Amino acid sequence: MADMPYHEIFVGLGVLVASVVFVREARTRGALNEQSLTAVAGALVGGAVGMRLAGWLETLDLQDLWLYGSRSILGGLTGAYVGVLIAKRIIGYKERTGDLFAPAVALGMAVGRIGCHLTEAPGRPTDLPWGVHAPPTTPECPGCLTGQAMHPSFVYEIVFQLAAFAALLWARKRLTQPGELFTLYLAAYAAFRFLVEFTRANETVWLDLTRPQWFLIPSLLLLALRLGYGWRRGYYDPLFERKVMT
């Protein structure tokens, strides 16, 4: 019996879940229309292209474009963002859609990462009691061959994404400035991803940092400036206000 393509199955389920959440959010906000659905199409196409291009940059071999690209989540997110911008520019849609995408992306990522946990190298070796073991047939995983316990780095991300999804649902009714929900999610995920990379099995390239971390450093700086801009203008004040009991 052939091995089940768990990675592809859960990525597909993640996309399906994200699409359902997006449609529900758009309907709740009265933004479900042909233009917003076109933005979704742009995200799907851009995400697919971005995942493969980002993965291909690691090998620079055209024969590897389809094989490796499907595993680059950061490339997929970047491609999806660009795809939405292009789709909206083509149809002349000027409404912001990021706040609709934020909860959808968080829950979709949580589902998709299950496939990563089942098929990829879990993380770096660890002595922590929750370290996991993976089959010796796991690709690019020396620790799997020696039976080492490793960080369940993808489980860390699943937990983060589920917590982010819950936090976004809580915050969406409090933030009134368009685009800030999406900004907060991007900043939180970028910071988390930078830190969780220290537990991932990715190759380090310089100063003991991985390629995703070097990609994230300028992104984190830009996001920090963007958060500072929003903070000075009081965009996030509603998140810290307490209701007074009378």
Short mmCIF file of C-alpha atoms in Angstrom, two decimals:
data_model
loop_
_atom_site.label_atom_id
_atom_site.label_comp_id
_atom_site.label_asym_id
_atom_site.label_seq_id
_atom_site.Cartn_x
_atom_site.Cartn_y
_atom_site.Cartn_z
CA MET A 1 0.00 0.00 0.00
CA ALA A 2 1.42 3.35 -1.04
CA ASP A 3 2.12 5.95 1.61
CA MET A 4 -0.64 8.46 2.12
CA PRO A 5 0.29 11.99 0.97
CA TYR A 6 -0.47 13.44 4.39
CA HIS A 7 1.29 16.71 3.69
CA GLU A 8 -0.75 17.45 0.58
CA ILE A 9 -3.99 16.24 2.21
CA PHE A 10 -3.67 18.52 5.23
CA VAL A 11 -2.50 21.48 3.15
CA GLY A 12 -5.64 21.01 1.05
CA LEU A 13 -7.78 20.76 4.18
CA GLY A 14 -6.11 23.90 5.52
CA VAL A 15 -6.98 25.80 2.36
CA LEU A 16 -10.58 24.53 2.57
CA VAL A 17 -10.90 25.55 6.24
CA ALA A 18 -9.38 28.97 5.52
CA SER A 19 -11.81 29.52 2.64
CA VAL A 20 -14.82 28.62 4.82
CA VAL A 21 -13.67 30.96 7.61
CA PHE A 22 -13.05 33.77 5.10
CA VAL A 23 -16.54 33.44 3.60
CA ARG A 24 -18.09 33.41 7.07
CA GLU A 25 -16.11 36.49 8.14
CA ALA A 26 -16.99 38.31 4.93
CA ARG A 27 -20.67 37.50 5.35
CA THR A 28 -20.62 38.63 8.99
CA ARG A 29 -19.04 41.96 8.00
CA GLY A 30 -21.29 42.41 4.99
CA ALA A 31 -18.32 42.15 2.63
CA LEU A 32 -19.18 38.94 0.78
CA ASN A 33 -19.27 39.88 -2.89
CA GLU A 34 -17.63 39.07 -6.20
CA GLN A 35 -14.73 41.43 -5.48
CA SER A 36 -13.81 39.81 -2.15
CA LEU A 37 -14.04 36.35 -3.70
CA THR A 38 -11.72 37.52 -6.46
CA ALA A 39 -9.27 38.52 -3.73
CA VAL A 40 -9.48 34.95 -2.41
CA ALA A 41 -8.68 33.61 -5.87
CA GLY A 42 -5.69 35.92 -6.02
CA ALA A 43 -4.52 34.65 -2.65
CA LEU A 44 -4.79 31.01 -3.74
CA VAL A 45 -2.90 31.55 -6.99
CA GLY A 46 -0.29 33.80 -5.41
CA GLY A 47 0.18 31.41 -2.50
CA ALA A 48 0.75 28.44 -4.79
CA VAL A 49 3.28 30.36 -6.87
CA GLY A 50 5.00 31.82 -3.80
CA MET A 51 5.41 28.46 -2.09
CA ARG A 52 7.12 26.96 -5.09
CA LEU A 53 9.30 29.92 -5.95
CA ALA A 54 10.52 30.24 -2.36
CA GLY A 55 11.37 26.58 -2.20
CA TRP A 56 13.06 26.66 -5.60
CA LEU A 57 15.35 29.49 -4.46
CA GLU A 58 16.91 27.02 -2.03
CA THR A 59 18.03 24.73 -4.88
CA LEU A 60 17.98 26.95 -8.02
CA ASP A 61 17.10 23.84 -10.00
CA LEU A 62 14.09 24.13 -12.31
CA GLN A 63 13.47 20.39 -11.96
CA ASP A 64 12.88 20.95 -8.23
CA LEU A 65 10.41 23.82 -8.68
CA TRP A 66 7.30 21.69 -8.18
CA LEU A 67 8.76 19.26 -5.64
CA TYR A 68 10.22 21.58 -3.03
CA GLY A 69 8.21 24.75 -3.40
CA SER A 70 5.04 23.31 -1.85
CA ARG A 71 6.70 23.23 1.58
CA SER A 72 7.60 26.90 1.97
CA ILE A 73 4.94 28.45 4.20
CA LEU A 74 6.61 31.87 4.37
CA GLY A 75 6.87 31.94 0.59
CA GLY A 76 3.21 30.96 0.37
CA LEU A 77 2.09 33.75 2.69
CA THR A 78 4.16 36.31 0.81
CA GLY A 79 2.83 35.08 -2.52
CA ALA A 80 -0.75 35.12 -1.24
CA TYR A 81 -0.37 38.71 -0.06
CA VAL A 82 1.04 39.80 -3.42
CA GLY A 83 -1.66 37.80 -5.22
CA VAL A 84 -4.41 39.64 -3.33
CA LEU A 85 -2.86 43.02 -4.15
CA ILE A 86 -2.62 42.14 -7.84
CA ALA A 87 -6.18 40.75 -8.00
CA LYS A 88 -7.61 43.83 -6.28
CA ARG A 89 -5.64 46.14 -8.58
CA ILE A 90 -6.92 44.32 -11.67
CA ILE A 91 -10.59 44.63 -10.68
CA GLY A 92 -10.20 48.07 -9.09
CA TYR A 93 -11.29 46.89 -5.62
CA LYS A 94 -10.07 49.32 -2.96
CA GLU A 95 -11.63 47.90 0.21
CA ARG A 96 -9.23 46.35 2.71
CA THR A 97 -9.49 42.57 3.01
CA GLY A 98 -6.66 41.76 5.41
CA ASP A 99 -8.92 41.64 8.46
CA LEU A 100 -11.05 39.02 6.71
CA PHE A 101 -8.01 36.91 5.93
CA ALA A 102 -6.37 37.00 9.39
CA PRO A 103 -8.61 34.46 11.24
CA ALA A 104 -8.87 32.34 8.10
CA VAL A 105 -5.09 32.13 7.68
CA ALA A 106 -4.55 31.31 11.36
CA LEU A 107 -6.97 28.37 11.42
CA GLY A 108 -5.92 27.17 7.97
CA MET A 109 -2.28 27.18 9.05
CA ALA A 110 -3.11 25.16 12.16
CA VAL A 111 -4.69 22.47 10.01
CA GLY A 112 -1.98 22.52 7.35
CA ARG A 113 0.80 22.16 9.91
CA ILE A 114 -0.61 18.78 10.95
CA GLY A 115 0.62 17.47 7.60
CA CYS A 116 4.06 18.97 8.25
CA HIS A 117 4.20 17.29 11.67
CA LEU A 118 3.36 13.91 10.14
CA THR A 119 5.82 14.03 7.26
CA GLU A 120 8.75 16.38 7.99
CA ALA A 121 11.66 16.43 10.40
CA PRO A 122 10.12 17.58 13.72
CA GLY A 123 12.92 19.79 15.00
CA ARG A 124 16.29 19.92 16.70
CA PRO A 125 17.30 17.37 19.36
CA THR A 126 16.02 18.06 22.86
CA ASP A 127 16.07 16.59 26.35
CA LEU A 128 12.68 18.06 27.22
CA PRO A 129 10.08 15.50 28.32
CA TRP A 130 7.79 16.27 25.40
CA GLY A 131 10.43 15.50 22.78
CA VAL A 132 9.12 13.33 19.94
CA HIS A 133 10.58 10.61 17.73
CA ALA A 134 10.00 10.35 14.01
CA PRO A 135 10.36 7.39 11.63
CA PRO A 136 13.89 6.83 10.27
CA THR A 137 12.48 7.25 6.76
CA THR A 138 11.69 10.94 7.41
CA PRO A 139 13.52 13.03 4.75
CA GLU A 140 16.48 15.22 5.77
CA CYS A 141 16.36 14.11 9.39
CA PRO A 142 19.65 12.72 10.78
CA GLY A 143 18.15 12.63 14.26
CA CYS A 144 15.43 10.30 13.03
CA LEU A 145 18.05 7.74 11.99
CA THR A 146 19.69 7.77 15.43
CA GLY A 147 16.43 7.71 17.37
CA GLN A 148 16.94 11.10 19.05
CA ALA A 149 14.10 12.93 20.75
CA MET A 150 13.35 16.18 18.95
CA HIS A 151 11.37 19.35 19.48
CA PRO A 152 7.80 18.99 18.12
CA SER A 153 8.24 22.35 16.38
CA PHE A 154 5.17 21.96 14.20
CA VAL A 155 3.04 21.21 17.26
CA TYR A 156 4.31 24.46 18.75
CA GLU A 157 3.05 26.25 15.66
CA ILE A 158 -0.30 24.47 15.69
CA VAL A 159 -0.84 25.61 19.27
CA PHE A 160 0.21 29.15 18.36
CA GLN A 161 -2.12 29.33 15.38
CA LEU A 162 -5.10 28.03 17.38
CA ALA A 163 -4.40 30.60 20.11
CA ALA A 164 -4.03 33.31 17.45
CA PHE A 165 -7.35 32.29 15.89
CA ALA A 166 -9.10 32.61 19.26
CA ALA A 167 -7.40 35.95 19.97
CA LEU A 168 -8.36 37.31 16.55
CA LEU A 169 -12.00 36.37 17.06
CA TRP A 170 -11.91 38.21 20.37
CA ALA A 171 -10.17 41.29 18.97
CA ARG A 172 -12.09 41.66 15.71
CA LYS A 173 -15.10 43.30 17.38
CA ARG A 174 -12.92 45.72 19.34
CA LEU A 175 -10.59 47.05 16.65
CA THR A 176 -12.30 49.62 14.46
CA GLN A 177 -9.37 50.75 12.33
CA PRO A 178 -9.35 48.72 9.07
CA GLY A 179 -6.28 46.55 8.55
CA GLU A 180 -5.07 46.52 12.15
CA LEU A 181 -6.28 42.99 12.91
CA PHE A 182 -4.22 41.70 10.01
CA THR A 183 -1.22 43.79 11.08
CA LEU A 184 -1.32 42.37 14.60
CA TYR A 185 -1.53 38.81 13.29
CA LEU A 186 1.38 39.30 10.90
CA ALA A 187 3.53 40.82 13.64
CA ALA A 188 2.69 38.07 16.14
CA TYR A 189 3.33 35.29 13.63
CA ALA A 190 6.59 36.82 12.40
CA ALA A 191 7.89 37.11 15.98
CA PHE A 192 6.76 33.58 16.83
CA ARG A 193 8.22 32.10 13.66
CA PHE A 194 11.57 33.77 14.29
CA LEU A 195 11.72 32.25 17.78
CA VAL A 196 10.40 28.82 16.88
CA GLU A 197 13.08 28.53 14.18
CA PHE A 198 15.55 27.89 17.02
CA THR A 199 13.74 24.57 17.54
CA ARG A 200 13.27 23.72 13.86
CA ALA A 201 15.49 21.38 11.87
CA ASN A 202 16.23 23.97 9.19
CA GLU A 203 19.83 24.50 8.11
CA THR A 204 21.65 27.49 9.60
CA VAL A 205 23.46 29.66 7.06
CA TRP A 206 25.09 32.54 8.97
CA LEU A 207 25.46 33.54 12.64
CA ASP A 208 23.61 30.35 13.57
CA LEU A 209 20.41 31.68 11.97
CA THR A 210 18.32 29.95 9.31
CA ARG A 211 17.17 31.32 5.98
CA PRO A 212 13.63 31.98 7.29
CA GLN A 213 15.10 33.96 10.18
CA TRP A 214 17.15 36.15 7.84
CA PHE A 215 14.02 36.65 5.74
CA LEU A 216 12.09 37.63 8.87
CA ILE A 217 14.56 40.15 10.31
CA PRO A 218 13.71 43.01 7.88
CA SER A 219 10.05 42.00 8.04
CA LEU A 220 10.07 42.29 11.84
CA LEU A 221 11.69 45.72 11.67
CA LEU A 222 9.04 46.99 9.24
CA LEU A 223 6.24 45.48 11.31
CA ALA A 224 7.63 47.04 14.48
CA LEU A 225 7.55 50.45 12.79
CA ARG A 226 4.00 49.78 11.62
CA LEU A 227 2.89 48.76 15.12
CA GLY A 228 4.50 51.86 16.58
CA TYR A 229 2.58 53.98 14.07
CA GLY A 230 -0.71 52.38 15.09
CA TRP A 231 0.10 52.57 18.80
CA ARG A 232 0.81 56.31 18.67
CA ARG A 233 -2.54 56.90 16.98
CA GLY A 234 -4.46 54.83 19.50
CA TYR A 235 -5.54 52.11 17.10
CA TYR A 236 -5.02 49.41 19.74
CA ASP A 237 -6.48 51.24 22.74
CA PRO A 238 -9.81 49.33 22.54
CA LEU A 239 -7.93 46.09 23.25
CA PHE A 240 -6.91 47.37 26.69
CA GLU A 241 -10.11 49.06 27.74
CA ARG A 242 -12.09 47.43 30.54
CA LYS A 243 -15.83 47.62 30.77
CA VAL A 244 -16.89 49.47 33.92
CA MET A 245 -19.50 47.65 35.98
CA THR A 246 -22.41 49.83 37.03
#
